[in-house]
Tab-separated table of C-alpha atoms in Angstrom:
chain	number	residue	atom	x	y	z
A	23	MET	CA	10.858	-0.748	3.315
A	24	LYS	CA	9.709	2.254	1.306
A	25	THR	CA	7.004	2.445	3.552
A	26	ILE	CA	8.134	2.734	6.113
A	27	TYR	CA	11.582	5.771	4.580
A	28	LYS	CA	8.152	7.380	4.088
A	29	ILE	CA	6.366	7.215	7.939
A	30	ALA	CA	9.727	8.460	8.766
A	31	LEU	CA	9.764	11.463	7.084
A	32	ILE	CA	6.125	12.039	7.368
A	33	THR	CA	7.202	11.992	11.072
A	34	SER	CA	10.012	13.082	11.545
A	35	PRO	CA	9.042	16.939	11.914
A	36	ALA	CA	5.394	15.878	13.712
A	37	LEU	CA	7.476	14.338	16.157
A	38	ALA	CA	10.249	16.767	17.066
A	39	LEU	CA	7.146	19.880	16.781
A	40	SER	CA	6.573	17.363	20.468
A	41	GLY	CA	9.603	17.169	21.638
A	42	VAL	CA	10.208	20.899	21.280
A	43	SER	CA	7.221	22.834	22.102
A	44	PRO	CA	6.931	23.123	25.902
A	45	LEU	CA	9.809	24.874	25.685
A	46	TYR	CA	8.301	27.408	24.048
A	47	ILE	CA	5.311	27.230	25.522
A	48	PHE	CA	6.674	27.608	29.346
A	49	ASP	CA	8.702	30.720	27.927
A	50	LYS	CA	12.199	28.489	28.710
A	51	LEU	CA	12.621	29.509	24.666
A	52	ASN	CA	11.377	31.795	22.011
A	53	LEU	CA	10.025	31.313	18.640
A	54	SER	CA	13.925	31.911	15.999
A	55	GLN	CA	15.956	28.650	19.308
A	56	SER	CA	12.267	27.380	18.518
A	57	CYS	CA	12.361	26.756	15.328
A	58	VAL	CA	16.800	26.375	15.503
A	59	LEU	CA	15.734	23.338	17.873
A	60	TRP	CA	12.565	22.275	15.930
A	61	LEU	CA	15.238	21.743	12.411
A	62	GLY	CA	17.586	19.624	14.841
A	63	LEU	CA	15.661	17.941	17.049
A	64	THR	CA	13.761	16.883	12.974
A	65	ALA	CA	17.388	15.545	11.480
A	66	ASN	CA	18.031	12.637	14.861
A	67	VAL	CA	14.279	11.828	15.283
A	68	PHE	CA	14.620	10.914	10.711
A	69	ILE	CA	18.783	9.989	12.147
A	70	PHE	CA	16.155	7.013	15.053
A	71	TRP	CA	13.957	5.797	13.007
A	72	CYS	CA	16.655	4.849	10.184
A	73	ILE	CA	18.826	3.167	13.135
A	74	ASN	CA	15.836	1.691	14.155
A	75	ILE	CA	15.476	-0.022	9.954
A	76	PHE	CA	18.373	-0.995	9.833
A	77	LEU	CA	18.902	-2.709	13.382
A	78	LEU	CA	15.538	-4.591	12.242
A	79	LYS	CA	17.003	-5.700	8.476
A	80	LYS	CA	19.553	-6.795	10.217
A	81	ILE	CA	17.415	-8.684	13.675
A	82	PRO	CA	14.349	-9.406	12.615
A	83	HIS	CA	12.551	-11.720	14.919
A	84	ASN	CA	14.389	-11.204	18.238
A	85	GLU	CA	12.619	-7.838	19.662
A	86	VAL	CA	13.482	-7.498	22.872
A	87	LYS	CA	17.483	-7.409	21.275
A	88	ARG	CA	16.141	-4.692	18.502
A	89	ASN	CA	14.970	-2.531	21.472
A	90	ILE	CA	17.440	-3.007	23.490
A	91	VAL	CA	20.355	-2.073	21.164
A	92	SER	CA	18.691	0.432	19.532
A	93	PHE	CA	17.915	2.792	22.820
A	94	PHE	CA	21.875	1.999	23.353
A	95	LEU	CA	22.767	3.598	19.544
A	96	ILE	CA	20.272	6.068	20.581
A	97	PHE	CA	22.314	7.147	23.311
A	98	LEU	CA	25.374	7.276	21.300
A	99	THR	CA	24.462	10.323	19.506
A	100	HIS	CA	23.946	12.457	22.414
A	101	ILE	CA	28.030	11.931	22.681
A	102	PRO	CA	29.093	14.136	20.579
A	103	LYS	CA	26.969	16.454	21.975
A	104	VAL	CA	28.880	15.976	25.309
A	105	PHE	CA	32.347	15.854	23.976
A	106	PHE	CA	32.486	18.953	21.636
A	107	GLU	CA	29.418	21.621	24.340
A	108	PRO	CA	28.798	23.389	20.448
A	109	GLU	CA	27.129	26.549	21.555
A	110	LEU	CA	24.560	26.822	20.999
A	111	PRO	CA	21.436	30.008	21.528
A	112	PHE	CA	19.883	28.240	23.773
A	113	SER	CA	22.561	25.809	24.886
A	114	ASN	CA	22.184	27.463	28.806
A	115	VAL	CA	18.663	26.385	29.142
A	116	VAL	CA	19.015	22.472	27.991
A	117	HIS	CA	22.009	23.000	30.685
A	118	GLN	CA	19.690	24.245	32.653
A	119	TYR	CA	17.366	21.367	31.717
A	120	PHE	CA	19.492	18.311	31.632
A	121	VAL	CA	16.999	15.685	31.868
A	122	TYR	CA	14.275	17.391	29.522
A	123	PRO	CA	16.640	16.093	26.484
A	124	ILE	CA	17.061	12.296	28.242
A	125	LEU	CA	13.218	11.906	28.731
A	126	THR	CA	13.036	13.652	24.858
A	127	THR	CA	14.781	10.654	23.202
A	128	ILE	CA	13.322	7.729	25.614
A	129	THR	CA	9.617	9.596	24.825
A	130	LEU	CA	10.553	9.554	20.459
A	131	ASN	CA	12.509	6.919	20.263
A	132	THR	CA	9.812	4.496	22.124
A	133	ILE	CA	7.121	6.814	20.025
A	134	ILE	CA	9.214	5.141	17.253
A	135	LEU	CA	9.223	1.358	18.440
A	136	ILE	CA	5.501	1.588	18.670
A	137	LEU	CA	5.288	2.744	15.087
A	138	LEU	CA	7.434	-0.337	13.671
A	139	LYS	CA	6.752	-2.173	15.295
A	140	THR	CA	3.169	-0.859	14.641
A	141	GLN	CA	3.458	-1.188	10.836
A	142	ILE	CA	5.927	-4.963	11.196
A	143	ALA	CA	2.249	-6.644	12.544
A	144	GLU	CA	0.696	-4.273	9.320
A	145	HIS	CA	2.786	-5.679	6.630
A	146	LYS	CA	2.496	-9.451	8.028
A	147	ASN	CA	-1.774	-8.804	8.628
A	148	ARG	CA	-1.072	-7.799	4.455
A	149	GLU	CA	1.164	-11.015	4.304
A	150	ILE	CA	-1.115	-13.841	5.629
A	151	GLU	CA	-3.953	-12.262	3.961
A	152	ARG	CA	-2.472	-12.472	0.803
A	153	GLN	CA	-1.719	-15.963	1.460
A	154	TYR	CA	-5.470	-17.040	2.581
A	155	GLU	CA	-6.305	-16.062	0.108
A	156	GLN	CA	-4.506	-17.742	-2.957
A	157	LEU	CA	-5.703	-20.622	-0.873
A	158	GLU	CA	-8.074	-20.171	-1.215
A	159	ILE	CA	-8.618	-19.836	-4.872
A	160	ILE	CA	-6.134	-22.676	-4.370
A	161	ASN	CA	-9.515	-24.619	-3.259
A	162	LEU	CA	-11.593	-23.075	-6.009
A	163	GLU	CA	-9.606	-24.832	-8.388
A	164	SER	CA	-9.260	-28.645	-6.167
A	165	GLN	CA	-13.371	-27.305	-6.260
A	166	LYS	CA	-13.839	-27.025	-9.738
A	167	GLN	CA	-11.601	-29.834	-10.944
A	168	LEU	CA	-14.107	-32.051	-8.945
A	169	LEU	CA	-16.912	-31.154	-9.719
A	170	LEU	CA	-15.920	-31.771	-13.403
A	171	GLN	CA	-14.934	-34.942	-12.436
A	172	GLN	CA	-17.872	-35.254	-10.997
A	173	LEU	CA	-20.315	-34.159	-13.684
A	174	GLN	CA	-18.363	-36.031	-16.706
A	175	PRO	CA	-18.271	-39.847	-16.353
A	176	HIS	CA	-20.919	-40.215	-15.072
A	177	PHE	CA	-23.006	-37.952	-17.830
A	178	LEU	CA	-19.910	-39.272	-20.368
A	179	PHE	CA	-21.651	-42.677	-19.810
A	180	ASN	CA	-25.197	-41.321	-19.572
A	181	SER	CA	-24.510	-40.092	-23.203
A	182	LEU	CA	-23.095	-43.177	-24.651
A	183	SER	CA	-25.583	-45.279	-24.087
A	184	ILE	CA	-28.292	-42.900	-25.698
A	185	LEU	CA	-26.232	-42.715	-28.982
A	186	LYS	CA	-26.026	-46.613	-29.362
A	187	SER	CA	-29.666	-46.564	-29.460
A	188	LEU	CA	-29.484	-43.524	-31.650
A	189	ILE	CA	-26.893	-45.049	-34.157
A	190	SER	CA	-30.143	-48.138	-35.070
A	191	GLU	CA	-33.368	-46.363	-34.708
A	192	ASN	CA	-31.552	-42.634	-36.093
A	193	SER	CA	-28.819	-42.156	-37.783
A	194	SER	CA	-29.192	-38.107	-39.182
A	195	LEU	CA	-30.566	-37.354	-35.699
A	196	ALA	CA	-27.121	-39.224	-33.396
A	197	GLU	CA	-24.167	-37.444	-36.267
A	198	ASN	CA	-26.048	-34.817	-34.294
A	199	TYR	CA	-26.003	-36.121	-31.072
A	200	VAL	CA	-22.680	-36.446	-31.524
A	201	MET	CA	-21.623	-33.366	-32.759
A	202	LYS	CA	-23.137	-31.944	-29.241
A	203	LEU	CA	-21.386	-34.684	-26.874
A	204	SER	CA	-18.165	-33.748	-28.863
A	205	ASP	CA	-18.572	-29.763	-28.669
A	206	PHE	CA	-19.174	-30.531	-24.812
A	207	LEU	CA	-16.470	-32.914	-23.256
A	208	ARG	CA	-14.034	-29.848	-25.529
A	209	TYR	CA	-15.460	-27.344	-23.278
A	210	THR	CA	-15.414	-29.679	-20.494
A	211	ALA	CA	-11.703	-30.394	-21.267
A	212	ASN	CA	-10.145	-26.212	-21.226
A	213	ILE	CA	-12.216	-26.007	-17.876
A	214	GLY	CA	-8.263	-26.523	-16.073
A	215	ASP	CA	-6.785	-23.091	-18.359
A	216	ASN	CA	-10.283	-21.441	-17.547
A	217	ALA	CA	-11.396	-20.157	-14.696
A	218	ILE	CA	-13.564	-17.414	-16.172
A	219	VAL	CA	-15.097	-17.489	-19.892
A	220	SER	CA	-17.669	-15.316	-21.636
A	221	VAL	CA	-21.559	-15.182	-21.227
A	222	ALA	CA	-21.983	-16.537	-24.613
A	223	ASP	CA	-20.117	-19.793	-24.446
A	224	GLU	CA	-21.594	-20.219	-21.036
A	225	LEU	CA	-24.746	-20.142	-22.098
A	226	LYS	CA	-23.497	-22.575	-25.444
A	227	PHE	CA	-22.272	-25.316	-22.709
A	228	THR	CA	-25.346	-24.629	-21.236
A	229	GLU	CA	-27.549	-25.128	-24.180
A	230	ASP	CA	-25.805	-28.384	-25.953
A	231	TYR	CA	-26.066	-29.889	-21.953
A	232	VAL	CA	-29.830	-29.582	-22.203
A	233	ALA	CA	-29.143	-30.739	-26.074
A	234	LEU	CA	-27.796	-33.684	-24.537
A	235	LEU	CA	-30.509	-34.321	-21.614
A	236	ARG	CA	-33.516	-33.589	-23.979
A	237	GLY	CA	-31.391	-37.078	-26.091
A	238	ARG	CA	-32.222	-39.102	-22.907
A	239	PHE	CA	-35.190	-37.798	-21.583
A	240	ASP	CA	-37.271	-35.772	-24.447
A	241	SER	CA	-39.879	-33.094	-24.312
A	242	ALA	CA	-39.578	-34.056	-20.140
A	243	ILE	CA	-37.169	-31.390	-20.346
A	244	ALA	CA	-38.513	-28.007	-21.243
A	245	TYR	CA	-36.043	-25.314	-21.968
A	246	GLU	CA	-36.064	-21.464	-23.201
A	247	ASN	CA	-33.412	-18.849	-22.819
A	248	GLN	CA	-34.262	-14.602	-23.020
A	249	ILE	CA	-30.347	-13.701	-21.971
A	250	ASP	CA	-30.448	-10.382	-23.793
A	251	THR	CA	-27.503	-9.491	-26.246
A	252	ASN	CA	-25.811	-7.200	-24.048
A	253	MET	CA	-24.868	-9.515	-21.521
A	254	LEU	CA	-23.496	-12.587	-23.697
A	255	ARG	CA	-20.008	-10.122	-23.618
A	256	LYS	CA	-19.683	-10.464	-19.576
A	257	LYS	CA	-18.382	-12.356	-17.955
A	258	ILE	CA	-19.268	-16.228	-15.662
A	259	PRO	CA	-17.187	-18.083	-13.736
A	260	ILE	CA	-16.810	-21.283	-16.055
A	261	LEU	CA	-20.307	-24.069	-15.360
A	262	GLY	CA	-22.307	-21.367	-13.736
A	263	LEU	CA	-25.287	-22.089	-15.649
A	264	GLN	CA	-24.772	-25.548	-16.143
A	265	THR	CA	-24.374	-25.743	-12.085
A	266	LEU	CA	-28.112	-24.812	-12.347
A	267	VAL	CA	-29.576	-26.482	-14.881
A	268	GLU	CA	-27.420	-29.223	-13.631
A	269	ASN	CA	-29.225	-28.515	-10.371
A	270	ALA	CA	-32.348	-28.821	-10.863
A	271	VAL	CA	-32.161	-31.857	-13.310
A	272	LYS	CA	-31.183	-33.705	-10.154
A	273	HIS	CA	-33.638	-32.585	-7.364
A	274	ASN	CA	-36.805	-33.058	-9.013
A	275	LYS	CA	-37.773	-36.109	-10.513
A	276	PHE	CA	-40.271	-35.308	-14.330
A	277	THR	CA	-41.900	-36.910	-17.276
A	278	GLU	CA	-42.765	-35.379	-20.491
A	279	GLU	CA	-46.926	-35.336	-19.044
A	280	GLU	CA	-45.362	-33.238	-15.963
A	281	PRO	CA	-41.624	-31.225	-18.084
A	282	LEU	CA	-39.162	-29.864	-15.462
A	283	ASN	CA	-39.579	-26.015	-17.557
A	284	ILE	CA	-35.816	-24.447	-17.267
A	285	LYS	CA	-35.931	-20.782	-18.029
A	286	ILE	CA	-32.881	-18.057	-18.449
A	287	VAL	CA	-33.487	-14.434	-18.661
A	288	SER	CA	-30.877	-11.289	-18.049
A	289	SER	CA	-32.496	-8.820	-16.657
A	290	GLY	CA	-30.313	-5.678	-16.522
A	291	ASN	CA	-26.539	-7.067	-14.978
A	292	GLN	CA	-28.692	-10.442	-13.742
A	293	ILE	CA	-28.572	-13.457	-15.112
A	294	ILE	CA	-32.708	-15.705	-13.830
A	295	VAL	CA	-31.826	-19.967	-13.672
A	296	SER	CA	-35.308	-21.015	-12.755
A	297	ASN	CA	-36.998	-23.828	-13.338
A	298	ASN	CA	-40.025	-25.762	-11.050
A	299	ILE	CA	-40.408	-28.065	-8.277
A	300	ASN	CA	-40.735	-31.432	-7.866
A	301	GLU	CA	-39.309	-32.230	-5.586
A	302	ILE	CA	-37.800	-35.352	-4.881
A	303	ILE	CA	-37.165	-36.844	-1.731
A	304	THR	CA	-33.509	-37.396	-0.671
A	305	ILE	CA	-32.081	-38.176	2.752
A	306	GLU	CA	-28.972	-36.395	1.514
A	307	LYS	CA	-28.926	-32.935	-0.154
A	308	SER	CA	-25.203	-32.245	-0.467
A	309	GLY	CA	-25.840	-28.429	-2.491
A	310	HIS	CA	-20.968	-29.353	-3.405
A	311	GLY	CA	-22.320	-27.782	-6.646
A	312	LEU	CA	-24.382	-23.979	-5.400
A	313	ILE	CA	-21.947	-23.024	-2.939
A	314	ASN	CA	-18.980	-23.796	-5.053
A	315	LEU	CA	-20.511	-21.501	-7.414
A	316	ASN	CA	-21.556	-19.293	-5.153
A	317	LYS	CA	-17.480	-19.235	-3.493
A	318	ARG	CA	-16.045	-18.650	-7.317
A	319	LEU	CA	-18.991	-15.821	-8.396
A	320	LEU	CA	-17.553	-14.541	-4.693
A	321	HIS	CA	-14.024	-14.598	-5.899
A	322	MET	CA	-14.561	-13.004	-9.542
A	323	ASN	CA	-16.971	-10.091	-8.419
A	324	ASN	CA	-17.250	-9.636	-4.668
A	325	SER	CA	-21.710	-10.476	-4.797
A	326	ASN	CA	-23.725	-13.973	-3.724
A	327	ILE	CA	-26.339	-15.951	-5.051
A	328	GLU	CA	-29.273	-15.145	-4.172
A	329	ILE	CA	-31.431	-18.123	-4.188
A	330	TYR	CA	-35.285	-17.639	-4.266
A	331	ARG	CA	-37.624	-20.265	-3.258
A	332	THR	CA	-41.853	-20.124	-3.506
A	333	LYS	CA	-43.534	-23.932	-3.526
A	334	ASP	CA	-43.612	-23.626	-7.371
A	335	THR	CA	-39.977	-22.132	-8.109
A	336	PHE	CA	-37.347	-22.531	-7.396
A	337	CYS	CA	-34.840	-19.283	-8.542
A	338	ALA	CA	-31.004	-18.653	-8.871
A	339	ILE	CA	-30.141	-15.515	-9.365
A	340	LEU	CA	-26.344	-14.515	-10.951
A	341	THR	CA	-25.374	-10.623	-10.619
A	342	LEU	CA	-22.136	-9.984	-13.050
A	343	HIS	CA	-20.096	-7.636	-13.478
A	344	ASP	CA	-17.494	-6.049	-16.058
A	345	LEU	CA	-14.289	-7.006	-15.723
């Protein structure tokens, strides 16, 4: 309502001027008379605004009824003028052009109703946009949780299988593996509380993830990190880097002779995750992880993931901004 009252204060003088101008232009009133009439009409127009704002509060859902009552009350404001007939320097002009005040009243109130309807429509649009953004946030959160649910059980099962074999083969390596797995699970357990994390935290999680993968695939996965230290303080959607690494592992075949080379580098305010391509041919390619990550990045800083693909290399670029 504050916005509508501001509009009322701003438009009242302008609308009053439009009502007085014809009389001055056609020499029916001189300048001083026009100024007096303009001041009075400005007050009248503001009263019209107040009446319509009051009706909007009392009759919010029936526009036709509200408009009828509006015109009825507006015309009631002319009754004191009929009974008291105030003596003004231009009274003879008003009497001579009796229809003009009526037409002016109808026109001005119609303009006010149009402006009011426009404001109501804009308010509803803003409310719809706000609700849509809230639903989008809820949807992204649901997709993030789904992403985590897809990641945890399968990965945990494989990790425990690897741990079992390591315990019998190399106890010190098994102990280190347990520490990595513990950090991994601790991070994923806190995902529900954080949508955005620092690049440093996400990078450590991703490297723990890669270390666990290496426990399974050994030297079949090669990993290189060339992130600038200035980039570590920036923010990134949680699971941002891990999703890209997982995407590389999921869609490519690799061996110790032909390893999967994953490289994470920074350039300016961008993080570039790339890998060589030795694609697994599958019937279905969901791509839900990348779609989910792109939506979360778009919501975080209004930028999309840039995907570049050549015959031998897949490259994903995340643009990050200071929040």
